[in-house]
mmCIF file with all atom_site columns, C-alpha atoms in Angstrom:
data_model
loop_
_atom_site.group_PDB
_atom_site.id
_atom_site.type_symbol
_atom_site.label_atom_id
_atom_site.label_alt_id
_atom_site.label_comp_id
_atom_site.label_asym_id
_atom_site.label_entity_id
_atom_site.label_seq_id
_atom_site.pdbx_PDB_ins_code
_atom_site.Cartn_x
_atom_site.Cartn_y
_atom_site.Cartn_z
_atom_site.occupancy
_atom_site.B_iso_or_equiv
_atom_site.pdbx_formal_charge
_atom_site.auth_seq_id
_atom_site.auth_comp_id
_atom_site.auth_asym_id
_atom_site.auth_atom_id
_atom_site.pdbx_PDB_model_num
ATOM 1   C CA . MET A 1 1   ? -16.600 -26.792 -30.965 1.00 74.00 ? 84  MET A CA 1
ATOM 2   C CA . ARG A 1 2   ? -17.196 -30.502 -31.373 1.00 90.00 ? 85  ARG A CA 1
ATOM 3   C CA . ASN A 1 3   ? -20.574 -31.840 -32.401 1.00 94.00 ? 86  ASN A CA 1
ATOM 4   C CA . ALA A 1 4   ? -20.501 -35.285 -30.791 1.00 97.00 ? 87  ALA A CA 1
ATOM 5   C CA . ILE A 1 5   ? -21.492 -35.611 -27.147 1.00 98.00 ? 88  ILE A CA 1
ATOM 6   C CA . ILE A 1 6   ? -20.376 -38.814 -25.476 1.00 99.00 ? 89  ILE A CA 1
ATOM 7   C CA . PHE A 1 7   ? -22.304 -40.719 -22.833 1.00 99.00 ? 90  PHE A CA 1
ATOM 8   C CA . LEU A 1 8   ? -20.248 -43.481 -21.215 1.00 99.00 ? 91  LEU A CA 1
ATOM 9   C CA . ASP A 1 9   ? -21.224 -46.420 -19.059 1.00 98.00 ? 92  ASP A CA 1
ATOM 10  C CA . SER A 1 10  ? -18.726 -47.371 -16.349 1.00 97.00 ? 93  SER A CA 1
ATOM 11  C CA . GLY A 1 11  ? -18.716 -51.032 -15.291 1.00 96.00 ? 94  GLY A CA 1
ATOM 12  C CA . ASP A 1 12  ? -17.132 -53.264 -17.930 1.00 96.00 ? 95  ASP A CA 1
ATOM 13  C CA . THR A 1 13  ? -17.016 -50.332 -20.344 1.00 97.00 ? 96  THR A CA 1
ATOM 14  C CA . LEU A 1 14  ? -14.398 -48.190 -18.611 1.00 97.00 ? 97  LEU A CA 1
ATOM 15  C CA . VAL A 1 15  ? -13.769 -50.165 -15.431 1.00 97.00 ? 98  VAL A CA 1
ATOM 16  C CA . ASP A 1 16  ? -12.936 -53.883 -15.466 1.00 96.00 ? 99  ASP A CA 1
ATOM 17  C CA . GLU A 1 17  ? -15.545 -55.286 -13.062 1.00 95.00 ? 100 GLU A CA 1
ATOM 18  C CA . SER A 1 18  ? -13.373 -58.337 -12.353 1.00 94.00 ? 101 SER A CA 1
ATOM 19  C CA . THR A 1 19  ? -10.963 -56.024 -10.485 1.00 95.00 ? 102 THR A CA 1
ATOM 20  C CA . GLU A 1 20  ? -13.590 -54.490 -8.193  1.00 94.00 ? 103 GLU A CA 1
ATOM 21  C CA . VAL A 1 21  ? -12.985 -54.778 -4.463  1.00 94.00 ? 104 VAL A CA 1
ATOM 22  C CA . ARG A 1 22  ? -16.190 -54.212 -2.506  1.00 94.00 ? 105 ARG A CA 1
ATOM 23  C CA . ILE A 1 23  ? -16.769 -52.885 0.989   1.00 92.00 ? 106 ILE A CA 1
ATOM 24  C CA . LYS A 1 24  ? -19.984 -52.255 2.910   1.00 78.00 ? 107 LYS A CA 1
ATOM 25  C CA . GLY A 1 25  ? -22.001 -54.660 0.764   1.00 82.00 ? 108 GLY A CA 1
ATOM 26  C CA . ASP A 1 26  ? -22.320 -53.281 -2.750  1.00 89.00 ? 109 ASP A CA 1
ATOM 27  C CA . VAL A 1 27  ? -19.962 -50.292 -2.469  1.00 95.00 ? 110 VAL A CA 1
ATOM 28  C CA . VAL A 1 28  ? -16.869 -50.611 -4.648  1.00 96.00 ? 111 VAL A CA 1
ATOM 29  C CA . ASP A 1 29  ? -13.765 -49.453 -2.782  1.00 95.00 ? 112 ASP A CA 1
ATOM 30  C CA . HIS A 1 30  ? -11.450 -49.608 -5.788  1.00 94.00 ? 113 HIS A CA 1
ATOM 31  C CA . ALA A 1 31  ? -11.118 -51.113 -9.258  1.00 96.00 ? 114 ALA A CA 1
ATOM 32  C CA . GLU A 1 32  ? -8.930  -50.904 -12.334 1.00 96.00 ? 115 GLU A CA 1
ATOM 33  C CA . PHE A 1 33  ? -9.688  -49.471 -15.756 1.00 96.00 ? 116 PHE A CA 1
ATOM 34  C CA . PHE A 1 34  ? -9.441  -51.559 -18.893 1.00 96.00 ? 117 PHE A CA 1
ATOM 35  C CA . THR A 1 35  ? -6.077  -51.159 -20.599 1.00 95.00 ? 118 THR A CA 1
ATOM 36  C CA . GLY A 1 36  ? -6.081  -47.985 -22.670 1.00 96.00 ? 119 GLY A CA 1
ATOM 37  C CA . ILE A 1 37  ? -9.226  -46.420 -21.175 1.00 96.00 ? 120 ILE A CA 1
ATOM 38  C CA . LYS A 1 38  ? -7.412  -43.640 -19.322 1.00 96.00 ? 121 LYS A CA 1
ATOM 39  C CA . GLU A 1 39  ? -5.735  -42.647 -22.578 1.00 96.00 ? 122 GLU A CA 1
ATOM 40  C CA . VAL A 1 40  ? -9.089  -42.734 -24.388 1.00 97.00 ? 123 VAL A CA 1
ATOM 41  C CA . LEU A 1 41  ? -10.688 -40.425 -21.806 1.00 96.00 ? 124 LEU A CA 1
ATOM 42  C CA . PHE A 1 42  ? -7.669  -38.130 -21.981 1.00 95.00 ? 125 PHE A CA 1
ATOM 43  C CA . GLN A 1 43  ? -7.881  -38.000 -25.803 1.00 96.00 ? 126 GLN A CA 1
ATOM 44  C CA . LEU A 1 44  ? -11.617 -37.282 -25.803 1.00 96.00 ? 127 LEU A CA 1
ATOM 45  C CA . LYS A 1 45  ? -11.322 -34.528 -23.218 1.00 93.00 ? 128 LYS A CA 1
ATOM 46  C CA . ASN A 1 46  ? -8.323  -32.909 -24.919 1.00 95.00 ? 129 ASN A CA 1
ATOM 47  C CA . ALA A 1 47  ? -10.067 -33.084 -28.299 1.00 96.00 ? 130 ALA A CA 1
ATOM 48  C CA . GLY A 1 48  ? -12.876 -30.948 -26.867 1.00 96.00 ? 131 GLY A CA 1
ATOM 49  C CA . PHE A 1 49  ? -15.651 -33.517 -26.615 1.00 98.00 ? 132 PHE A CA 1
ATOM 50  C CA . ARG A 1 50  ? -18.294 -33.186 -23.945 1.00 98.00 ? 133 ARG A CA 1
ATOM 51  C CA . VAL A 1 51  ? -18.404 -36.397 -21.916 1.00 98.00 ? 134 VAL A CA 1
ATOM 52  C CA . ALA A 1 52  ? -20.983 -37.648 -19.404 1.00 98.00 ? 135 ALA A CA 1
ATOM 53  C CA . LEU A 1 53  ? -20.925 -40.698 -17.173 1.00 98.00 ? 136 LEU A CA 1
ATOM 54  C CA . VAL A 1 54  ? -24.294 -42.478 -17.435 1.00 99.00 ? 137 VAL A CA 1
ATOM 55  C CA . ALA A 1 55  ? -24.025 -45.477 -15.161 1.00 98.00 ? 138 ALA A CA 1
ATOM 56  C CA . ASP A 1 56  ? -25.952 -47.823 -12.910 1.00 98.00 ? 139 ASP A CA 1
ATOM 57  C CA . GLY A 1 57  ? -24.658 -48.161 -9.369  1.00 96.00 ? 140 GLY A CA 1
ATOM 58  C CA . LEU A 1 58  ? -23.900 -46.318 -6.175  1.00 96.00 ? 141 LEU A CA 1
ATOM 59  C CA . VAL A 1 59  ? -22.498 -42.792 -6.096  1.00 97.00 ? 142 VAL A CA 1
ATOM 60  C CA . GLU A 1 60  ? -19.942 -43.770 -3.446  1.00 96.00 ? 143 GLU A CA 1
ATOM 61  C CA . SER A 1 61  ? -18.610 -46.541 -5.703  1.00 96.00 ? 144 SER A CA 1
ATOM 62  C CA . PHE A 1 62  ? -18.057 -44.165 -8.608  1.00 97.00 ? 145 PHE A CA 1
ATOM 63  C CA . ASP A 1 63  ? -16.502 -41.559 -6.311  1.00 97.00 ? 146 ASP A CA 1
ATOM 64  C CA . ASN A 1 64  ? -14.073 -44.173 -4.966  1.00 95.00 ? 147 ASN A CA 1
ATOM 65  C CA . ILE A 1 65  ? -13.063 -45.531 -8.369  1.00 97.00 ? 148 ILE A CA 1
ATOM 66  C CA . TYR A 1 66  ? -12.677 -42.273 -10.266 1.00 96.00 ? 149 TYR A CA 1
ATOM 67  C CA . GLN A 1 67  ? -11.001 -40.378 -7.406  1.00 96.00 ? 150 GLN A CA 1
ATOM 68  C CA . GLN A 1 68  ? -8.564  -43.275 -6.916  1.00 94.00 ? 151 GLN A CA 1
ATOM 69  C CA . HIS A 1 69  ? -7.416  -42.798 -10.509 1.00 93.00 ? 152 HIS A CA 1
ATOM 70  C CA . GLU A 1 70  ? -7.769  -38.975 -10.496 1.00 92.00 ? 153 GLU A CA 1
ATOM 71  C CA . MET A 1 71  ? -10.280 -39.262 -13.338 1.00 92.00 ? 154 MET A CA 1
ATOM 72  C CA . GLU A 1 72  ? -13.367 -37.618 -11.811 1.00 89.00 ? 155 GLU A CA 1
ATOM 73  C CA . THR A 1 73  ? -12.796 -34.384 -13.758 1.00 92.00 ? 156 THR A CA 1
ATOM 74  C CA . TYR A 1 74  ? -13.029 -36.133 -17.129 1.00 94.00 ? 157 TYR A CA 1
ATOM 75  C CA . PHE A 1 75  ? -16.833 -36.030 -16.984 1.00 97.00 ? 158 PHE A CA 1
ATOM 76  C CA . GLU A 1 76  ? -18.809 -32.850 -17.427 1.00 97.00 ? 159 GLU A CA 1
ATOM 77  C CA . VAL A 1 77  ? -21.758 -34.458 -15.631 1.00 98.00 ? 160 VAL A CA 1
ATOM 78  C CA . ARG A 1 78  ? -22.745 -37.752 -14.065 1.00 98.00 ? 161 ARG A CA 1
ATOM 79  C CA . ALA A 1 79  ? -26.132 -39.470 -14.187 1.00 99.00 ? 162 ALA A CA 1
ATOM 80  C CA . ILE A 1 80  ? -25.924 -42.254 -11.605 1.00 98.00 ? 163 ILE A CA 1
ATOM 81  C CA . SER A 1 81  ? -28.846 -44.624 -11.079 1.00 98.00 ? 164 SER A CA 1
ATOM 82  C CA . GLU A 1 82  ? -28.738 -44.265 -7.282  1.00 98.00 ? 165 GLU A CA 1
ATOM 83  C CA . THR A 1 83  ? -29.541 -40.542 -7.538  1.00 98.00 ? 166 THR A CA 1
ATOM 84  C CA . VAL A 1 84  ? -31.762 -40.730 -10.626 1.00 98.00 ? 167 VAL A CA 1
ATOM 85  C CA . GLY A 1 85  ? -33.886 -43.454 -9.021  1.00 98.00 ? 168 GLY A CA 1
ATOM 86  C CA . VAL A 1 86  ? -33.946 -45.839 -11.994 1.00 98.00 ? 169 VAL A CA 1
ATOM 87  C CA . CYS A 1 87  ? -31.474 -47.969 -13.935 1.00 98.00 ? 170 CYS A CA 1
ATOM 88  C CA . LYS A 1 88  ? -30.862 -48.117 -17.664 1.00 99.00 ? 171 LYS A CA 1
ATOM 89  C CA . PRO A 1 89  ? -32.544 -48.791 -20.030 1.00 98.00 ? 172 PRO A CA 1
ATOM 90  C CA . ALA A 1 90  ? -34.936 -46.268 -18.446 1.00 98.00 ? 173 ALA A CA 1
ATOM 91  C CA . GLY A 1 91  ? -34.972 -43.097 -20.499 1.00 98.00 ? 174 GLY A CA 1
ATOM 92  C CA . GLU A 1 92  ? -34.748 -41.024 -17.329 1.00 98.00 ? 175 GLU A CA 1
ATOM 93  C CA . MET A 1 93  ? -31.049 -41.918 -17.042 1.00 99.00 ? 176 MET A CA 1
ATOM 94  C CA . PHE A 1 94  ? -30.311 -40.401 -20.443 1.00 99.00 ? 177 PHE A CA 1
ATOM 95  C CA . LYS A 1 95  ? -32.688 -37.472 -19.919 1.00 98.00 ? 178 LYS A CA 1
ATOM 96  C CA . THR A 1 96  ? -30.980 -36.628 -16.631 1.00 99.00 ? 179 THR A CA 1
ATOM 97  C CA . ALA A 1 97  ? -27.583 -36.429 -18.326 1.00 99.00 ? 180 ALA A CA 1
ATOM 98  C CA . MET A 1 98  ? -29.106 -34.330 -21.108 1.00 99.00 ? 181 MET A CA 1
ATOM 99  C CA . GLU A 1 99  ? -30.705 -31.921 -18.633 1.00 99.00 ? 182 GLU A CA 1
ATOM 100 C CA . LYS A 1 100 ? -27.470 -31.559 -16.667 1.00 98.00 ? 183 LYS A CA 1
ATOM 101 C CA . MET A 1 101 ? -25.678 -30.718 -19.938 1.00 98.00 ? 184 MET A CA 1
ATOM 102 C CA . ASN A 1 102 ? -28.432 -28.276 -20.973 1.00 98.00 ? 185 ASN A CA 1
ATOM 103 C CA . LEU A 1 103 ? -29.253 -30.386 -24.028 1.00 98.00 ? 186 LEU A CA 1
ATOM 104 C CA . GLU A 1 104 ? -32.591 -30.394 -25.785 1.00 97.00 ? 187 GLU A CA 1
ATOM 105 C CA . GLU A 1 105 ? -34.513 -33.077 -27.646 1.00 96.00 ? 188 GLU A CA 1
ATOM 106 C CA . ALA A 1 106 ? -33.006 -31.900 -30.947 1.00 94.00 ? 189 ALA A CA 1
ATOM 107 C CA . ASP A 1 107 ? -29.512 -32.552 -29.553 1.00 96.00 ? 190 ASP A CA 1
ATOM 108 C CA . LYS A 1 108 ? -30.071 -36.313 -29.300 1.00 97.00 ? 191 LYS A CA 1
ATOM 109 C CA . LYS A 1 109 ? -28.740 -36.711 -32.831 1.00 96.00 ? 192 LYS A CA 1
ATOM 110 C CA . TYR A 1 110 ? -25.326 -35.633 -31.489 1.00 97.00 ? 193 TYR A CA 1
ATOM 111 C CA . ILE A 1 111 ? -25.217 -38.031 -28.526 1.00 99.00 ? 194 ILE A CA 1
ATOM 112 C CA . ILE A 1 112 ? -23.248 -41.267 -28.695 1.00 99.00 ? 195 ILE A CA 1
ATOM 113 C CA . MET A 1 113 ? -23.807 -43.812 -25.909 1.00 99.00 ? 196 MET A CA 1
ATOM 114 C CA . ILE A 1 114 ? -20.988 -46.307 -25.374 1.00 99.00 ? 197 ILE A CA 1
ATOM 115 C CA . GLY A 1 115 ? -21.719 -49.283 -23.151 1.00 98.00 ? 198 GLY A CA 1
ATOM 116 C CA . ASN A 1 116 ? -21.162 -52.981 -22.702 1.00 98.00 ? 199 ASN A CA 1
ATOM 117 C CA . ASN A 1 117 ? -24.666 -54.147 -21.855 1.00 98.00 ? 200 ASN A CA 1
ATOM 118 C CA . LEU A 1 118 ? -27.095 -54.851 -24.691 1.00 98.00 ? 201 LEU A CA 1
ATOM 119 C CA . GLU A 1 119 ? -30.145 -54.914 -22.407 1.00 97.00 ? 202 GLU A CA 1
ATOM 120 C CA . ARG A 1 120 ? -29.322 -51.683 -20.583 1.00 98.00 ? 203 ARG A CA 1
ATOM 121 C CA . ASP A 1 121 ? -26.965 -49.437 -22.544 1.00 98.00 ? 204 ASP A CA 1
ATOM 122 C CA . ILE A 1 122 ? -27.882 -50.338 -26.112 1.00 99.00 ? 205 ILE A CA 1
ATOM 123 C CA . VAL A 1 123 ? -31.642 -50.764 -25.601 1.00 99.00 ? 206 VAL A CA 1
ATOM 124 C CA . GLY A 1 124 ? -31.776 -47.531 -23.598 1.00 99.00 ? 207 GLY A CA 1
ATOM 125 C CA . ALA A 1 125 ? -29.889 -45.547 -26.227 1.00 99.00 ? 208 ALA A CA 1
ATOM 126 C CA . ASN A 1 126 ? -31.866 -47.039 -29.098 1.00 99.00 ? 209 ASN A CA 1
ATOM 127 C CA . ARG A 1 127 ? -35.198 -46.283 -27.410 1.00 98.00 ? 210 ARG A CA 1
ATOM 128 C CA . MET A 1 128 ? -34.072 -42.679 -26.893 1.00 98.00 ? 211 MET A CA 1
ATOM 129 C CA . GLY A 1 129 ? -32.982 -42.245 -30.508 1.00 98.00 ? 212 GLY A CA 1
ATOM 130 C CA . ILE A 1 130 ? -29.336 -41.947 -29.463 1.00 98.00 ? 213 ILE A CA 1
ATOM 131 C CA . THR A 1 131 ? -26.459 -43.485 -31.435 1.00 99.00 ? 214 THR A CA 1
ATOM 132 C CA . SER A 1 132 ? -25.457 -46.711 -29.676 1.00 99.00 ? 215 SER A CA 1
ATOM 133 C CA . VAL A 1 133 ? -21.988 -48.245 -29.511 1.00 99.00 ? 216 VAL A CA 1
ATOM 134 C CA . LEU A 1 134 ? -21.391 -51.660 -27.971 1.00 98.00 ? 217 LEU A CA 1
ATOM 135 C CA . ALA A 1 135 ? -18.150 -52.026 -26.022 1.00 98.00 ? 218 ALA A CA 1
ATOM 136 C CA . GLY A 1 136 ? -17.558 -55.556 -27.261 1.00 96.00 ? 219 GLY A CA 1
ATOM 137 C CA . TYR A 1 137 ? -14.423 -56.150 -25.214 1.00 95.00 ? 220 TYR A CA 1
ATOM 138 C CA . SER A 1 138 ? -16.233 -57.107 -22.008 1.00 85.00 ? 221 SER A CA 1
ATOM 139 C CA . PRO A 1 139 ? -16.117 -60.877 -21.421 1.00 80.00 ? 222 PRO A CA 1
ATOM 140 C CA . ARG A 1 140 ? -18.886 -61.018 -18.809 1.00 87.00 ? 223 ARG A CA 1
ATOM 141 C CA . TYR A 1 141 ? -21.921 -60.001 -20.823 1.00 89.00 ? 224 TYR A CA 1
ATOM 142 C CA . ARG A 1 142 ? -23.779 -61.341 -23.810 1.00 93.00 ? 225 ARG A CA 1
ATOM 143 C CA . MET A 1 143 ? -22.548 -59.697 -27.010 1.00 94.00 ? 226 MET A CA 1
ATOM 144 C CA . LYS A 1 144 ? -25.023 -61.068 -29.559 1.00 95.00 ? 227 LYS A CA 1
ATOM 145 C CA . PRO A 1 145 ? -28.266 -59.094 -29.914 1.00 96.00 ? 228 PRO A CA 1
ATOM 146 C CA . GLU A 1 146 ? -31.461 -61.116 -29.569 1.00 97.00 ? 229 GLU A CA 1
ATOM 147 C CA . ASN A 1 147 ? -33.739 -58.516 -31.150 1.00 97.00 ? 230 ASN A CA 1
ATOM 148 C CA . GLU A 1 148 ? -33.717 -55.216 -33.030 1.00 97.00 ? 231 GLU A CA 1
ATOM 149 C CA . GLU A 1 149 ? -33.786 -53.125 -29.843 1.00 98.00 ? 232 GLU A CA 1
ATOM 150 C CA . GLU A 1 150 ? -30.534 -54.740 -28.703 1.00 98.00 ? 233 GLU A CA 1
ATOM 151 C CA . THR A 1 151 ? -28.758 -54.126 -32.005 1.00 98.00 ? 234 THR A CA 1
ATOM 152 C CA . PRO A 1 152 ? -26.106 -51.409 -31.647 1.00 98.00 ? 235 PRO A CA 1
ATOM 153 C CA . ASP A 1 153 ? -25.352 -48.895 -34.374 1.00 99.00 ? 236 ASP A CA 1
ATOM 154 C CA . TYR A 1 154 ? -21.616 -49.593 -33.964 1.00 99.00 ? 237 TYR A CA 1
ATOM 155 C CA . VAL A 1 155 ? -19.344 -52.061 -32.167 1.00 98.00 ? 238 VAL A CA 1
ATOM 156 C CA . VAL A 1 156 ? -15.820 -51.566 -30.847 1.00 98.00 ? 239 VAL A CA 1
ATOM 157 C CA . CYS A 1 157 ? -13.773 -54.619 -29.848 1.00 97.00 ? 240 CYS A CA 1
ATOM 158 C CA . ASP A 1 158 ? -10.958 -52.721 -28.150 1.00 97.00 ? 241 ASP A CA 1
ATOM 159 C CA . PRO A 1 159 ? -10.979 -49.429 -26.221 1.00 97.00 ? 242 PRO A CA 1
ATOM 160 C CA . SER A 1 160 ? -8.342  -48.049 -28.594 1.00 97.00 ? 243 SER A CA 1
ATOM 161 C CA . GLU A 1 161 ? -10.992 -48.010 -31.357 1.00 98.00 ? 244 GLU A CA 1
ATOM 162 C CA . ILE A 1 162 ? -13.189 -45.496 -29.530 1.00 98.00 ? 245 ILE A CA 1
ATOM 163 C CA . PRO A 1 163 ? -11.418 -42.217 -30.447 1.00 98.00 ? 246 PRO A CA 1
ATOM 164 C CA . ALA A 1 164 ? -11.338 -42.982 -34.189 1.00 98.00 ? 247 ALA A CA 1
ATOM 165 C CA . LEU A 1 165 ? -15.023 -43.934 -34.170 1.00 98.00 ? 248 LEU A CA 1
ATOM 166 C CA . ILE A 1 166 ? -15.948 -40.754 -32.286 1.00 98.00 ? 249 ILE A CA 1
ATOM 167 C CA . GLU A 1 167 ? -13.876 -38.637 -34.682 1.00 97.00 ? 250 GLU A CA 1
ATOM 168 C CA . MET A 1 168 ? -15.568 -40.262 -37.688 1.00 98.00 ? 251 MET A CA 1
ATOM 169 C CA . LEU A 1 169 ? -19.056 -39.757 -36.255 1.00 98.00 ? 252 LEU A CA 1
ATOM 170 C CA . ASP A 1 170 ? -18.227 -36.171 -35.286 1.00 97.00 ? 253 ASP A CA 1
ATOM 171 C CA . LYS A 1 171 ? -17.086 -35.481 -38.869 1.00 97.00 ? 254 LYS A CA 1
ATOM 172 C CA . GLN A 1 172 ? -20.326 -36.941 -40.228 1.00 96.00 ? 255 GLN A CA 1
ATOM 173 C CA . MET A 1 173 ? -22.297 -34.695 -37.878 1.00 95.00 ? 256 MET A CA 1
ATOM 174 C CA . GLU A 1 174 ? -20.329 -31.668 -39.094 1.00 94.00 ? 257 GLU A CA 1
ATOM 175 C CA . ASN A 1 175 ? -20.925 -32.624 -42.741 1.00 95.00 ? 258 ASN A CA 1
ATOM 176 C CA . LYS A 1 176 ? -24.666 -32.895 -42.133 1.00 93.00 ? 259 LYS A CA 1
ATOM 177 C CA . LYS A 1 177 ? -24.683 -29.498 -40.413 1.00 91.00 ? 260 LYS A CA 1
ATOM 178 C CA . GLN A 1 178 ? -22.903 -27.929 -43.376 1.00 92.00 ? 261 GLN A CA 1
ATOM 179 C CA . LEU A 1 179 ? -25.505 -29.417 -45.711 1.00 95.00 ? 262 LEU A CA 1
ATOM 180 C CA . GLY A 1 180 ? -28.335 -28.056 -43.590 1.00 90.00 ? 263 GLY A CA 1
ATOM 181 C CA . TRP A 1 181 ? -29.602 -31.368 -42.244 1.00 87.00 ? 264 TRP A CA 1
#
């Protein structure tokens, strides 16, 4: 059993927002993943990691995108702002995913949040005491932290870096467990 539990943002972390085609106002009809993301999700799932989608937006948009690519089964749970009632960085987004995965407060040390938005993903994870990883390959958002709360624990500049980082963090978690931490 793996130690690391992965929370993933969607827009401009997994899905390239510049490819979104919208219908009915804000509903995304379809969009494309960043190059290599499908392979990353496949690797994480096949390696036995628990993965949650923790994203701001409309449920119908996420249904459309992930069903279009036959990727909806790659997430154990989804915490979507439309159903949670708040957007990140609100802790309720992360707590909802934790509850759906039957995680407790003590499990936060195993959670890794990967997202592209310093103000939402990184601040939210940092406030919750969750390991934060900035997806630094998104060209549409600010990538330089303006304060300590926005400072990620790790940065990846290409989706292909995600599996190796997760494996390294998972190994560190296992080492700490073996030492009784």
